[in-house]
Each structure stands twice: as C-alpha cells, then as structure tokens.
Short mmCIF file of C-alpha atoms and ligand atoms in Angstrom, two decimals:
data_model
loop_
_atom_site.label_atom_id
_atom_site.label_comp_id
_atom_site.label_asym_id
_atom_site.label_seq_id
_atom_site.Cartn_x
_atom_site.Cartn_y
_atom_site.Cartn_z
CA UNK A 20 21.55 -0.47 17.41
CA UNK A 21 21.48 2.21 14.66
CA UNK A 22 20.11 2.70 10.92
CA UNK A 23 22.78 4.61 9.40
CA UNK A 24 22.49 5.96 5.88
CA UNK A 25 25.25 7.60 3.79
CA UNK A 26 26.84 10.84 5.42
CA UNK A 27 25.23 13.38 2.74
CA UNK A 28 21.85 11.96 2.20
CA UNK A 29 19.03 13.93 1.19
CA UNK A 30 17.41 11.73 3.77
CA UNK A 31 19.49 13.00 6.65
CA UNK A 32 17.70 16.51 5.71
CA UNK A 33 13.92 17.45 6.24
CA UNK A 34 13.50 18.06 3.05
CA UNK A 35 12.48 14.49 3.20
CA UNK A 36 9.34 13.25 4.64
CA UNK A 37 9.30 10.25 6.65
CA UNK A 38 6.34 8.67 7.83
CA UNK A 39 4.22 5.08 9.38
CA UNK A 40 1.45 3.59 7.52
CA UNK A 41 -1.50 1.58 8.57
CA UNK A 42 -4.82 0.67 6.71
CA UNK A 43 -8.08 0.64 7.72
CA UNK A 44 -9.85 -2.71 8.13
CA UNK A 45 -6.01 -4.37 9.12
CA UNK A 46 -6.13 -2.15 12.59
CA UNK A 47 -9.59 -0.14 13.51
CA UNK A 48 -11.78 -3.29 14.67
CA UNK A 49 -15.05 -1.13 15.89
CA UNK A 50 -16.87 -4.09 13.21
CA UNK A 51 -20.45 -3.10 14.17
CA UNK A 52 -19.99 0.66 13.88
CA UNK A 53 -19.66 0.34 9.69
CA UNK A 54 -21.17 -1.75 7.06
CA UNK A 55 -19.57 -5.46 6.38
CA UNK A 56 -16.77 -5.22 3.89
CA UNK A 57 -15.79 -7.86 1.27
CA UNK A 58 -13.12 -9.10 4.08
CA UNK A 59 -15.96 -9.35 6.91
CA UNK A 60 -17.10 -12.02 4.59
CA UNK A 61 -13.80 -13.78 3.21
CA UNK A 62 -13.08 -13.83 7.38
CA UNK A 63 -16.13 -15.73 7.89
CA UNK A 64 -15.26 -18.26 4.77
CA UNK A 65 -13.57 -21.55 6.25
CA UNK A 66 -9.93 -21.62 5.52
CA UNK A 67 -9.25 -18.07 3.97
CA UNK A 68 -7.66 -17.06 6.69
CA UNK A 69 -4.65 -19.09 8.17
CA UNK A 70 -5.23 -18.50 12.06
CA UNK A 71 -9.40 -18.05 11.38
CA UNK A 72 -8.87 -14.77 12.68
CA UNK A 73 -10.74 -11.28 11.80
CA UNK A 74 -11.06 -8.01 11.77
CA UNK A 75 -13.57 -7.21 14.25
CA UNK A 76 -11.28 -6.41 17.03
CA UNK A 77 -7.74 -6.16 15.31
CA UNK A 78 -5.66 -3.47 17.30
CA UNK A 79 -8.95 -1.72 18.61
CA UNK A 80 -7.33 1.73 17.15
CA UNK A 81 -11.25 2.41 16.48
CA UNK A 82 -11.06 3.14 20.66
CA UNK A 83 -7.72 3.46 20.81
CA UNK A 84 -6.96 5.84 18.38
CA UNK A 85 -5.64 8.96 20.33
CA UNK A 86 -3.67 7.22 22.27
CA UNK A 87 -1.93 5.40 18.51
CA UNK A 88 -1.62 9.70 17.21
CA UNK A 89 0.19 10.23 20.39
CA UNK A 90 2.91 7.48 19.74
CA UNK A 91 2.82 8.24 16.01
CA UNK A 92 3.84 11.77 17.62
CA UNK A 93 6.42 10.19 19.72
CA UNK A 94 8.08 8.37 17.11
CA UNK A 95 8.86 11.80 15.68
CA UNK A 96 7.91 11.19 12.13
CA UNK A 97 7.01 13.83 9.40
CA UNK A 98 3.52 12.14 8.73
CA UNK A 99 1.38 9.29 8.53
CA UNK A 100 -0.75 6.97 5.81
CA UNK A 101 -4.27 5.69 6.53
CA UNK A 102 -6.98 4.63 5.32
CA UNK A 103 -10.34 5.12 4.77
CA UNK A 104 -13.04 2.47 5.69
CA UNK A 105 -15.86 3.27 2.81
CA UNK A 106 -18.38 1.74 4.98
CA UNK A 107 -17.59 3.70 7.79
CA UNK A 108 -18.29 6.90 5.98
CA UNK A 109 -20.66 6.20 4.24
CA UNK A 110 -24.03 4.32 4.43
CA UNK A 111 -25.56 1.33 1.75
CA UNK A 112 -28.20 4.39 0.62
CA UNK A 113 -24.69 6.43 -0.49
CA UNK A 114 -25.44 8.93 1.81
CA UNK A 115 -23.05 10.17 4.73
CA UNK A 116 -22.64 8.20 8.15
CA UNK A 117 -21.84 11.07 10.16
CA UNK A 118 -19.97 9.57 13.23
CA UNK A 119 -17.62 7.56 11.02
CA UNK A 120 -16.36 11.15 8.98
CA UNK A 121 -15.93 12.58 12.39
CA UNK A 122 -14.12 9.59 13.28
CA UNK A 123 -11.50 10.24 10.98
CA UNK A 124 -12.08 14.23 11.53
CA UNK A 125 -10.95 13.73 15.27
CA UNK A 126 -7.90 11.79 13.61
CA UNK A 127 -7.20 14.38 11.14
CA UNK A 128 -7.67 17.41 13.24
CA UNK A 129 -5.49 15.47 15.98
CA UNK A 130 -2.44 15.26 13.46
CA UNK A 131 -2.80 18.69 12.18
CA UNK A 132 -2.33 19.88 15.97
CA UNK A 133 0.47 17.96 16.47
CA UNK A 134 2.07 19.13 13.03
CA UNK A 135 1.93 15.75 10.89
CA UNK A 136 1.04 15.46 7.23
CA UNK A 137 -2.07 13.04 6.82
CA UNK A 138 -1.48 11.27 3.77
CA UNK A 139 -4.86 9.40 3.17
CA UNK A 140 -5.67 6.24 1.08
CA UNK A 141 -9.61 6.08 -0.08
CA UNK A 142 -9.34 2.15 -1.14
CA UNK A 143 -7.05 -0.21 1.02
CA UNK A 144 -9.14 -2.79 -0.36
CA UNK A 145 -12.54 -2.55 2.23
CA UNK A 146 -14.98 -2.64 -0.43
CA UNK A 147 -18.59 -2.50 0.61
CA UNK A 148 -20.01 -6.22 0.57
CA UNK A 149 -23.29 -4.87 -0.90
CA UNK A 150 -21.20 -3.56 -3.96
CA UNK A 151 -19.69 -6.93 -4.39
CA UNK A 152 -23.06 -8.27 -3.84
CA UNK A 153 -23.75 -6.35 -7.36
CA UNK A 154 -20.28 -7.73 -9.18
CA UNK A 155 -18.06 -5.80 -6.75
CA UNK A 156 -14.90 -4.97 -9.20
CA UNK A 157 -16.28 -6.72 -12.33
CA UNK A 158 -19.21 -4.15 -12.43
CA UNK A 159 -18.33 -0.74 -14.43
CA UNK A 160 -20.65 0.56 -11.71
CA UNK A 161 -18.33 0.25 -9.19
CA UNK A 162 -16.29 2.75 -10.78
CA UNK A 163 -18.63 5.26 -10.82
CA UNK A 164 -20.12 4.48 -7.69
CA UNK A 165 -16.56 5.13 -6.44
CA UNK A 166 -16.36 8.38 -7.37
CA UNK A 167 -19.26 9.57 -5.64
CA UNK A 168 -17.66 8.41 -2.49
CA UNK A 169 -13.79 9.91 -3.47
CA UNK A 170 -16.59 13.05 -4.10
CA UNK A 171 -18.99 12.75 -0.10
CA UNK A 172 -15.34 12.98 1.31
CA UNK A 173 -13.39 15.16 -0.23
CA UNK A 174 -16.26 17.68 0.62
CA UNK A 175 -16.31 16.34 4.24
CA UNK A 176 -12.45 16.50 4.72
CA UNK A 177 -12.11 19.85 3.45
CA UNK A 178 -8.38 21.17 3.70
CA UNK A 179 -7.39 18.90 6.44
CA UNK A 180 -5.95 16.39 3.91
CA UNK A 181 -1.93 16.62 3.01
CA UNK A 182 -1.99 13.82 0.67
CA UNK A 183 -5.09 11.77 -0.93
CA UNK A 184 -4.09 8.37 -2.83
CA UNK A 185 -7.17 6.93 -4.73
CA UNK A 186 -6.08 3.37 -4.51
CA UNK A 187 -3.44 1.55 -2.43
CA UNK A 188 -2.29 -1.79 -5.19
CA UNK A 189 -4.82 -2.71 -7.43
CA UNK A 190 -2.24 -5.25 -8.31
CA UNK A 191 -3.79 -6.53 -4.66
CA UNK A 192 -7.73 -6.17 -5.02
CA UNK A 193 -7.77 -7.42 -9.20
CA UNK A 194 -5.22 -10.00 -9.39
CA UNK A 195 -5.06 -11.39 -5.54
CA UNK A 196 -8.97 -10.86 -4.94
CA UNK A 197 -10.36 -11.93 -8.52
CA UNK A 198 -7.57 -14.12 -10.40
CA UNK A 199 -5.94 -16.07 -7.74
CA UNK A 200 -8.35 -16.12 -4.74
CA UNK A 201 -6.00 -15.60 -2.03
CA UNK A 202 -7.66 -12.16 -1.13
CA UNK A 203 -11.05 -10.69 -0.68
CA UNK A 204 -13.54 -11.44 -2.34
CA UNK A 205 -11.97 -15.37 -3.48
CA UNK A 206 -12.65 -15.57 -7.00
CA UNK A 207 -10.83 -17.31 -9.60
CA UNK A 208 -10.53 -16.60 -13.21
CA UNK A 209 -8.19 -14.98 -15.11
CA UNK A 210 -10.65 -12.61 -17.02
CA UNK A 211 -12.28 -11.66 -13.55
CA UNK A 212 -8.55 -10.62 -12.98
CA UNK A 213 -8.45 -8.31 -15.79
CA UNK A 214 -11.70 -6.99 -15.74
CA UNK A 215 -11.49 -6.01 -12.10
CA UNK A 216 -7.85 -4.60 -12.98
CA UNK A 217 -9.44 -2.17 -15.28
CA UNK A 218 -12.71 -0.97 -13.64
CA UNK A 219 -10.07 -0.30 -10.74
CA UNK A 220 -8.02 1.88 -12.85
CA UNK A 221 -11.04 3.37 -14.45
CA UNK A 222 -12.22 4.46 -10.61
CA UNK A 223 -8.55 5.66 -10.02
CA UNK A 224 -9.15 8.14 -12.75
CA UNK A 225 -12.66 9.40 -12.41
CA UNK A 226 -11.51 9.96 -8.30
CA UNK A 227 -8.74 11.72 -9.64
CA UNK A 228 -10.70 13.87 -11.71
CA UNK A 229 -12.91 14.68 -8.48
CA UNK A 230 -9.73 15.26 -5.83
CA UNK A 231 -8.38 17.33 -7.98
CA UNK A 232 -11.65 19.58 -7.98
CA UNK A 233 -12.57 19.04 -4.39
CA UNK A 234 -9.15 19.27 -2.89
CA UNK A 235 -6.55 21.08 -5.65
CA UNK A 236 -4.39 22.03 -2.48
CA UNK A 237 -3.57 18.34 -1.48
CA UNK A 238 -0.87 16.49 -3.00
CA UNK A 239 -3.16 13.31 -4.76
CA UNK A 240 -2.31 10.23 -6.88
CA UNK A 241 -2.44 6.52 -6.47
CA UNK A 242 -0.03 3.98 -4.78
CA UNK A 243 1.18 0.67 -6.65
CA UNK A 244 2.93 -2.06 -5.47
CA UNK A 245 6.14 -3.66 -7.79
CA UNK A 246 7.69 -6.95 -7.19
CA UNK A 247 10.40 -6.56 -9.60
CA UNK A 248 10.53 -9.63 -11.99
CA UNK A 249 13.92 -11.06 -12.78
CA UNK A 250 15.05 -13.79 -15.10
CA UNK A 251 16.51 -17.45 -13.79
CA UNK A 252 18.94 -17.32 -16.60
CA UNK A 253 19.88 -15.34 -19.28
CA UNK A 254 18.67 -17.65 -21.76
CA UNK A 255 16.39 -15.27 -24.27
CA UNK A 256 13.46 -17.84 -22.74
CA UNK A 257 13.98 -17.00 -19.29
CA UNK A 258 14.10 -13.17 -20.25
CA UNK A 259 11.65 -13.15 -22.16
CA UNK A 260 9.60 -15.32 -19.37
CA UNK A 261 10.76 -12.44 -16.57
CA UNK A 262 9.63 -9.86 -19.18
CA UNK A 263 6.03 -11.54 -19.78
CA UNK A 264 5.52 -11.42 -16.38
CA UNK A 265 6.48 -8.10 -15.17
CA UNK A 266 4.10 -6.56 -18.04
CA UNK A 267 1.03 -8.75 -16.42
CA UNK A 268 2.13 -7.97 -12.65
CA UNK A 269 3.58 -4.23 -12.60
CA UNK A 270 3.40 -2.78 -15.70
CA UNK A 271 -0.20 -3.29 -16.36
CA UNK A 272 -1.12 -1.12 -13.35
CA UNK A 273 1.25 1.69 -13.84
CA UNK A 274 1.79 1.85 -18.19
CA UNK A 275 -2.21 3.05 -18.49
CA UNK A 276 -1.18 6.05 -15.90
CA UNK A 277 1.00 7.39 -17.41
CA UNK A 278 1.35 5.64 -21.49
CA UNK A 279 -2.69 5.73 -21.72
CA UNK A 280 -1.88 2.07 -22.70
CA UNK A 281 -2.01 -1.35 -21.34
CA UNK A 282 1.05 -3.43 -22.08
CA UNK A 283 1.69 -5.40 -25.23
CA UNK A 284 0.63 -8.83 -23.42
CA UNK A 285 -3.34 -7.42 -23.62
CA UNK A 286 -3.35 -8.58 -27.15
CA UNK A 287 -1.95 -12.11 -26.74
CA UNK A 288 -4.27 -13.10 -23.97
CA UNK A 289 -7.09 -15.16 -24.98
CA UNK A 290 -10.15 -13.45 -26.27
CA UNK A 291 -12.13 -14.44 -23.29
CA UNK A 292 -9.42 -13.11 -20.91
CA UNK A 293 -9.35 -9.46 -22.21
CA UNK A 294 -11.18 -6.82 -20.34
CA UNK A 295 -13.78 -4.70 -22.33
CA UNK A 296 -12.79 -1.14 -22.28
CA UNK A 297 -14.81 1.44 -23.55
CA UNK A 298 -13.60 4.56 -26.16
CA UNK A 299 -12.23 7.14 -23.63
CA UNK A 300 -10.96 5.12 -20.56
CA UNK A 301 -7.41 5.58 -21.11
CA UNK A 302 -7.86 9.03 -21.64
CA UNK A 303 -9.86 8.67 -17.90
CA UNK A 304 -6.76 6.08 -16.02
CA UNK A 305 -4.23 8.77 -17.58
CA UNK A 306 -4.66 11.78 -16.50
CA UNK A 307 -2.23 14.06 -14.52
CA UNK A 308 -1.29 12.78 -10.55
CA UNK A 309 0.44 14.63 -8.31
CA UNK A 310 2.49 12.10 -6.75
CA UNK A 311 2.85 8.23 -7.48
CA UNK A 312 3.00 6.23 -4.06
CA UNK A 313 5.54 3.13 -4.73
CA UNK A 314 5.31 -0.25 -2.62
CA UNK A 315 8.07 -2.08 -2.53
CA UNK A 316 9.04 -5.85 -0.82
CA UNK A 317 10.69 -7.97 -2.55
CA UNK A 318 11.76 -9.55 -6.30
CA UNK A 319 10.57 -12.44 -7.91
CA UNK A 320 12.59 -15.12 -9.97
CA UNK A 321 10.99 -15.90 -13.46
CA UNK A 322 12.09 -18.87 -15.86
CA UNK A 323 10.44 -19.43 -19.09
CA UNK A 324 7.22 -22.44 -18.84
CA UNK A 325 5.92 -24.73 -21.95
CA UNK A 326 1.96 -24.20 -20.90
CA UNK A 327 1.74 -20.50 -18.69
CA UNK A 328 4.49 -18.69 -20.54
CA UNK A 329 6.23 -17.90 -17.15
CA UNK A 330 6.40 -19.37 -13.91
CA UNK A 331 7.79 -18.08 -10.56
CA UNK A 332 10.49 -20.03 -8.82
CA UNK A 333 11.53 -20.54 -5.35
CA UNK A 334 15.26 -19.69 -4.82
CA UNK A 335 16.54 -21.87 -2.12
CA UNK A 336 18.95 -20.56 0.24
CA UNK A 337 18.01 -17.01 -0.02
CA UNK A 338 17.85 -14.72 2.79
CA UNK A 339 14.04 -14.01 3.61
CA UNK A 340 11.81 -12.62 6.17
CA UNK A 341 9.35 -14.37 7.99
CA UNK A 342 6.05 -14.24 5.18
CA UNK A 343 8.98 -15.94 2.64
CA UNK A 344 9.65 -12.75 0.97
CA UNK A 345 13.11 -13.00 -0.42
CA UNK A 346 15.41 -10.01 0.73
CA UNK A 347 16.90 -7.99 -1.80
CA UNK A 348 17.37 -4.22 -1.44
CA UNK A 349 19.07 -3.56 -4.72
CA UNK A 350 16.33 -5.20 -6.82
CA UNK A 351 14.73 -1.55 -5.11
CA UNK A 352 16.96 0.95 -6.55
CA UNK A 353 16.75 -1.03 -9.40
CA UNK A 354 13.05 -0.82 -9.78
CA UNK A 355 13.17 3.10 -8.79
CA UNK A 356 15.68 3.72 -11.56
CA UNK A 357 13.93 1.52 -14.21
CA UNK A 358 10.82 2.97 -13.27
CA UNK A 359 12.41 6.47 -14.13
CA UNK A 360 13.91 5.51 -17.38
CA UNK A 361 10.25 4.14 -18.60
CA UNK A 362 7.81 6.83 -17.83
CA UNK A 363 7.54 10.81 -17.16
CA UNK A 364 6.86 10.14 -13.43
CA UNK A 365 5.62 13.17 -11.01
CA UNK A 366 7.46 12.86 -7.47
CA UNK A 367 7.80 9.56 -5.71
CA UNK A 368 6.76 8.79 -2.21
CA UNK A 369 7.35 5.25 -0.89
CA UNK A 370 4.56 4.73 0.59
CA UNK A 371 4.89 0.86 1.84
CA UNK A 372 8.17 -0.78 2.27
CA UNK A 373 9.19 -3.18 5.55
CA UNK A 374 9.42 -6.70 7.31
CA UNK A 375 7.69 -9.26 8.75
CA UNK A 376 10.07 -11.46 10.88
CA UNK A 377 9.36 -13.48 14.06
CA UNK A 378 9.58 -10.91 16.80
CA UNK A 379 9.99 -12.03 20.86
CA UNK A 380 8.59 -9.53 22.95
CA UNK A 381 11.31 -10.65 25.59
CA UNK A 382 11.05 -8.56 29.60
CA UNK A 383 9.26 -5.81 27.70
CA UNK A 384 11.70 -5.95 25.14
CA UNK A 385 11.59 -6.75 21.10
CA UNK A 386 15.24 -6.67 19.73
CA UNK A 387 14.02 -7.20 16.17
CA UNK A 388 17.39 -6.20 14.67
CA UNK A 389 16.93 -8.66 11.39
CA UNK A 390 14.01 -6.07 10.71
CA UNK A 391 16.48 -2.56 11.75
CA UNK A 392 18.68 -4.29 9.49
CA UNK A 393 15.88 -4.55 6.44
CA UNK A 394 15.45 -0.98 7.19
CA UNK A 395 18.77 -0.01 6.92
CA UNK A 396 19.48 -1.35 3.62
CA UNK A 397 16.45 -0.56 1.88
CA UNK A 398 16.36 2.75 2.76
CA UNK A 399 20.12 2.64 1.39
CA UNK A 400 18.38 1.72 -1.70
CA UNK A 401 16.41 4.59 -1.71
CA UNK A 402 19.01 6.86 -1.44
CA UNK A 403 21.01 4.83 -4.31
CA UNK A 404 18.18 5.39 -6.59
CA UNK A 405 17.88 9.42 -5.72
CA UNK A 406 21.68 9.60 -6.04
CA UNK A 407 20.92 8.21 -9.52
CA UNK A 408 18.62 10.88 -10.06
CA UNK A 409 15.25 9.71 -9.34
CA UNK A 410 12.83 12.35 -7.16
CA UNK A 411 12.13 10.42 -4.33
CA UNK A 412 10.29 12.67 -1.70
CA UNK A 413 9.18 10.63 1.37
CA UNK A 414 9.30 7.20 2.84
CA UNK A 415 6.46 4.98 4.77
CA UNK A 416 7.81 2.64 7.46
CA UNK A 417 5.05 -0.27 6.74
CA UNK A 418 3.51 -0.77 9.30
CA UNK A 419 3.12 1.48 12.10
CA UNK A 420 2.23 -1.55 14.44
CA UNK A 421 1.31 -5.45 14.28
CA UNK A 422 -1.96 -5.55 12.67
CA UNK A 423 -4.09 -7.75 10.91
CA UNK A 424 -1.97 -9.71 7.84
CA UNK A 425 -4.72 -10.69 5.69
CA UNK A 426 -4.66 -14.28 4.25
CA UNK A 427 -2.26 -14.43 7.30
CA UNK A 428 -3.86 -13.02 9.77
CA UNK A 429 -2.45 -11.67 13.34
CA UNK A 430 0.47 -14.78 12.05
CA UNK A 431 2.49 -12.09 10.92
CA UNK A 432 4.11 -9.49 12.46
CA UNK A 433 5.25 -5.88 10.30
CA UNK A 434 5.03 -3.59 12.74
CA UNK A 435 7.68 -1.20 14.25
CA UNK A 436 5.54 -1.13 17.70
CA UNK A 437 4.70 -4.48 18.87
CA UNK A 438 1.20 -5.46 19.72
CA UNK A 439 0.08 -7.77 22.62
CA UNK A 440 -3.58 -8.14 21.14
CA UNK A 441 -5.03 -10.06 24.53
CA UNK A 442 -3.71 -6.48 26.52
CA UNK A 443 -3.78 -4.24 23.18
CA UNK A 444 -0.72 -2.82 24.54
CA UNK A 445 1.67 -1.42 22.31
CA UNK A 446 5.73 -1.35 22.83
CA UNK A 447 7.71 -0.06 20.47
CA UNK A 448 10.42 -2.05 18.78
CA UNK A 449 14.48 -1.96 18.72
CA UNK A 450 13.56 -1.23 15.10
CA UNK A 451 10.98 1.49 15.73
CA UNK A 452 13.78 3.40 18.57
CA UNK A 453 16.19 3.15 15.51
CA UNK A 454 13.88 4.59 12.91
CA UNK A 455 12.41 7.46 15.20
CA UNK A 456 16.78 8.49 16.15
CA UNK A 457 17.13 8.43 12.78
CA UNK A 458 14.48 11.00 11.73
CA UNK A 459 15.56 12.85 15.43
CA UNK A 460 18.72 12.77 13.87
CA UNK A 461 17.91 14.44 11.03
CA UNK A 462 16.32 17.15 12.64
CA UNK A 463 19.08 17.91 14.65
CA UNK A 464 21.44 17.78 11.90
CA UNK A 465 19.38 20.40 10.53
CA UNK A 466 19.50 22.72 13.52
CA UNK A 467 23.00 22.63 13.66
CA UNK A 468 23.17 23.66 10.23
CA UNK A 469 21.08 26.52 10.73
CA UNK A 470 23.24 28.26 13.46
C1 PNW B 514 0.70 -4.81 1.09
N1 PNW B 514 1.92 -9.85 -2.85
O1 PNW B 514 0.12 -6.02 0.70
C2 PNW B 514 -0.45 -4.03 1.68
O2 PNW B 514 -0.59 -2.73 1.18
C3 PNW B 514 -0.52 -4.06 3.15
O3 PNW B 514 -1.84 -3.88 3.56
C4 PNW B 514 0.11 -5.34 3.69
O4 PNW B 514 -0.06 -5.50 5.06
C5 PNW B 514 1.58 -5.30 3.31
O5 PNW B 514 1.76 -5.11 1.93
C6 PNW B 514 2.34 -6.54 3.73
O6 PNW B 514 1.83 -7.68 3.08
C7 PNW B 514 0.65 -6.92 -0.18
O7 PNW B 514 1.60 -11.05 -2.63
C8 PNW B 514 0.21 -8.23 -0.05
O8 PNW B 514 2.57 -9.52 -3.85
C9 PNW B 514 0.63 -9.19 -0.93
C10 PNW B 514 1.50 -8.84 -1.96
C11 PNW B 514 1.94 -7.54 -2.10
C12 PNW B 514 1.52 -6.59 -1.19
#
C-alpha cells in the first residue's frame, strides 16, 4: 500500500524536508550512564505508569544507536529530531560530562556523513531530579539554570547542529507535569500549572537569546503542541466554552511568542492561580525564532460547564487510534490556517504528528495500514493548509520506532519501525515502507525533472 498526496504538491519536491523523531529518555535506556531525571522518579512511583514499566532499558538506542542512524538512513528521509538528555551532558556541579556530549557527537557527526539535517530538541521533558529537588519548574532558577545548559552545548555542538528547538510542548511539562499529574513530576494544582507554564517560557527565551549567539547558523525556535478546541454546539455557551479553553491549552504557550502577551483568561483566573511575572519577561518569551515546530494529534470537543467554565467531552462513535485520540485531519489544516491568520509566524516545521494503533508483528510482518492511512490524510492536511498559503517547510513522522509512551508506557505503539523489546530488534512497518517510497518518490520525481 501507498501514501499518495495530491499530484503537484510542494511535498512531492525536495524543497520539503521530511524527517523521524524520537526523544531522549522515551528510547536511549543507558539509565546509569546520566543523572536520574524527574521520570526516573515518577517510574519508580506506584501506579504512574500503566504497565510499571521504565526507562532504563527502553529501545537500548544508548548501544544501539549506529545501527538506529543506519535505518534512519535507509528510510531515506531528509533529517531527523532528537533529543537531548540534560543529565547526560551535563553533571549535578553544572559542569560538562564528557562521554555523554560525545555521545551525541558520534550521533551528530554520524548524520552529517550520511547527509541528514539534525534537528535537536534541548528539553523533551528529562529534567534533572536534583532541579526538581529545588522546585523543578516552579523555581525562576530553573530558567536561568537552563540557559547555562542551552549555553555548555551550544559551545560543545559547534556547527554540527541543523536545527536547535529550546523546548518540545511546555503545554506537556506545565500543565500535564504540574496541574493535572499525569506526567513527570505528579503535582496537582492549578497555580503550579501556571507558574511552571511561565518559568518554561521564560527559559525558552533566555535559550533563545544564547542559540542565537552560540549557533546564529542553525535554524532555532521552540516546538508546541495544539489540540485544536472545538465547540459541542453552536450555542454562544458552547463557543464561548471551546474558546476558554483553547486560550488556557494552546494559546497560552504560543500568544507570549509572538503577542508578548498571555491570553485574556490570565486576568479572570483566581488571584492565587496567576503566575508572578516579573517587568521584562515578555519582552524575554518574545523575541525573534527562526522556525516554530508544530505538534499536531488530534481535536478536542468543548461544551460550556456551570463550575469549570469548560469541560471536554467524549464523542462516541468517532474514529480513533489506539491511545483514544479522535481522528480528524482537517481539524489540522484548520489549526495551520488559524494559526496563520492570528500571528506573524516565521516558517513552520511539523515536528510531531502520527499514530498509535494496535500493531501485529505477524511472520515478520506489521501491516499497520490504519496508521499508512493516518499518514496519508494528515499529511493531505498539510498540504491543504500550504495550498492555503501557510509556509510549511518540513514534516516529522512521530515516532521513528516503538518507544517508551510515558503514562503509558511500552502499552503503546507510534512507531513506523516496530520494536520487539525482549530481542530489541527493529522491523520496519507497512507504514514506514510507504513513508520512505514516498520521500524516494519525491526524489526521483525530482531527477526526472532535472533532465
Ligand atoms: C507528544 N496530550 O506527547 C510528545 O512530544 C511525545 O514524546 C509523545 O510520545 C507523543 O506526543 C505521543 O503521545 C503528548 O495529552 C502527550 O495532549 C500528551 C498530549 C500531547 C502530546
């Protein structure tokens, strides 16, 4: 089976990038070679974790990692997204743990031979447990402490970086990990939420401010994740409702960027739920990016509640994948065009979008075609929203390979290579062959053009 996209696509030419993403703590295991991270611990808490898994193994890539570049390479693709594990890097003095920088160097330098762009996230959400040990997120600190580690590596990556994004979803690490508990580090309050939300923005900015310094060459900016909220009805109380909570789960991570403002909703939260900002942070969270990473899943149904304001509703008989995430590819070029219309954005790369579904590795075999399919129509979507006039410059297949779901655990499956974690063997999927002829494709259509 085949993704096809419409005949004169930008994407069929290689003017577009296309690329696999991973993170950091969801794939390297190697748990002893780096300081424990905030999800070390949350692991190790009793029922955070669905299967009681962890990271300390996950797909071995820590061993196995030349062996991942080389079907990365196979796959054909333009480039790919990691992350960096801060407590690889660097040690609890601050100062530089040189075998984990030439851990990534061997990665970096590996790509670079084999012609693919390393696009590299500095915070997929593997803070430091000794910095949460100090407030984590809800210390100002953090921010600055940050910094000095967006600062250690820039100087230790030199020029082999194509891409640097500061943060990947602080949408994830403030409202998941703070307000609702359901991530790393498990706390619960709604001002922890917004406090977190902001120091995270605040460290966006002052990296920013460093990368651009360090590293003026590379392409840098942050990546944000949108769930696009829409309205049960179109009674004003529903809208309004769908409104409310897009400003408190999209907007407030992307309006400071590029507005130098939070959203409207800041002022009607109780006093004890609003972050304290200090004179000169917008001015910080808004500077200049290069490129704004987008994330995209699914959308979210809104309708209007008495006591929260909004609430999020479950529509039944939906098609969904396999984590419950409802399927629905034009709420994507919606978002991209919306997105457009409300804010002077640089270039967009999407730097997350994909599936989890129930694959069967069957006689060596994993016909995931409900995924292909996913693929298929969102990248549609994507080429909707350009053909609307958005500049959309790249696309991230998310995830490379099975890996290590969070809250989920290994439960979850999002790769385009399958992984058999008792063998760590890796086979790549009927939706992985479609994605790599499709980018082969490309390149060949370009050929031909040339002669
Ligand atoms: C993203 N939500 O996480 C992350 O960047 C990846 O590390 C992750 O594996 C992938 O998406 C799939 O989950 C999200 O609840 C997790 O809104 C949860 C949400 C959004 C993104």
């Amino acid at each position: 089976m085949k993704i096809s996209l419409p005949k004169n696509s930008i994407l069929q030419s290689e003017a577009f990038t296309f690329g696999v993403a991973t993170a950091s703590f969801q794939i390297e295991g190697g748990v002893d070679s780096r300081q424990t991270c905030i999800w070390d611990t949350f692991c190790a808490t009793p029922d955070k974790i669905r299967d009681a898994s962890n990271g300390d193994v996950a797909c071995n890539h820590l061993n196995l990692w030349q062996e991942d570049i080389a079907l990365i390479a196979s796959l054909g693709v333009d480039a790919y997204r990691f992350s960096i594990a801060w407590g690889r890097v660097l040690n609890q003095d601050g100062n530089i743990n040189q075998q984990g920088v030439d851990f990534y160097i061997g990665i970096l330098d590996e790509l670079k031979r084999r012609n693919i762009k390393a696009f590299v996230t500095l915070y997929h959400w593997d803070l430091p447990q000794h910095i949460e040990d100090q407030g984590g997120w809800l210390n100002r600190d953090t921010a600055y402490i940050f910094k000095d580690y967006a600062d250690k590596i820039s100087q230790a990556f030199g020029d082999r970086v194509y891409s640097y994004a500061t943060l990947n979803e602080p949408f994830c690490s403030s409202y998941l990990g703070y307000e609702a508990g359901i991530h790393a580090p498990g706390l619960m309050k709604k001002a922890y939420g917004r406090q977190s939300a902001h120091h995270l923005l605040l460290a966006h900015g002052l990296a920013m401010q460093v990368l651009q310094r360090n590293s003026p060459n590379s392409m840098n900016g942050i990546v944000l994740n949108f769930t696009p909220c829409y309205a049960l009805t179109q009674n004003a109380a529903d809208i309004q409702a769908a409104k409310q909570a897009d400003d408190y789960f999209n907007q407030w991570y992307i309006k400071p960027i590029f507005d130098a403002a939070y959203p409207e909703l800041l002022a009607a939260l109780a006093p004890e739920d609003r972050p304290e900002i200090h004179d000169g942070d917008l001015e910080i969270i808004s500077q200049p990016i290069d490129f704004l990473g987008v994330n995209f899943y699914t959308r979210a149904v809104y309708q209007a509640d008495a006591e929260q304001g909004f609430v999020q509703v479950d529509l039944p008989g939906v098609p969904k994948t396999d984590i419950g995430w409802e399927i629905h590819p034009q709420a994507f070029t919606d978002l991209l065009v919306y997105l457009d219309q409300l804010y002077d954005l640089p270039p967009i790369f999407i730097t997350e979008n994909g599936a989890a579904m129930d694959d069967k590795c069957i006689d060596g075999r994993i016909d995931d075609f409900d995924r292909l399919s996913y693929y298929q129509h969102h990248l549609t979507a994507v080429d909707n929203a350009i053909v609307q006039g958005v500049n959309i410059q790249g696309y991230f297949a998310w995830s490379l390979m099975d890996n290590f779901e969070w809250a989920e655990g290994y439960l979850k499956r999002f790769g385009i290579v399958y992984v058999d974690y008792a063998s760590q063997t890796r086979t790549i999927k009927a939706s992985g062959h479609a994605y790599s002829d499709l980018i082969r494709s490309r390149a060949h259509l370009t050929n031909n053009n040339n002669k």
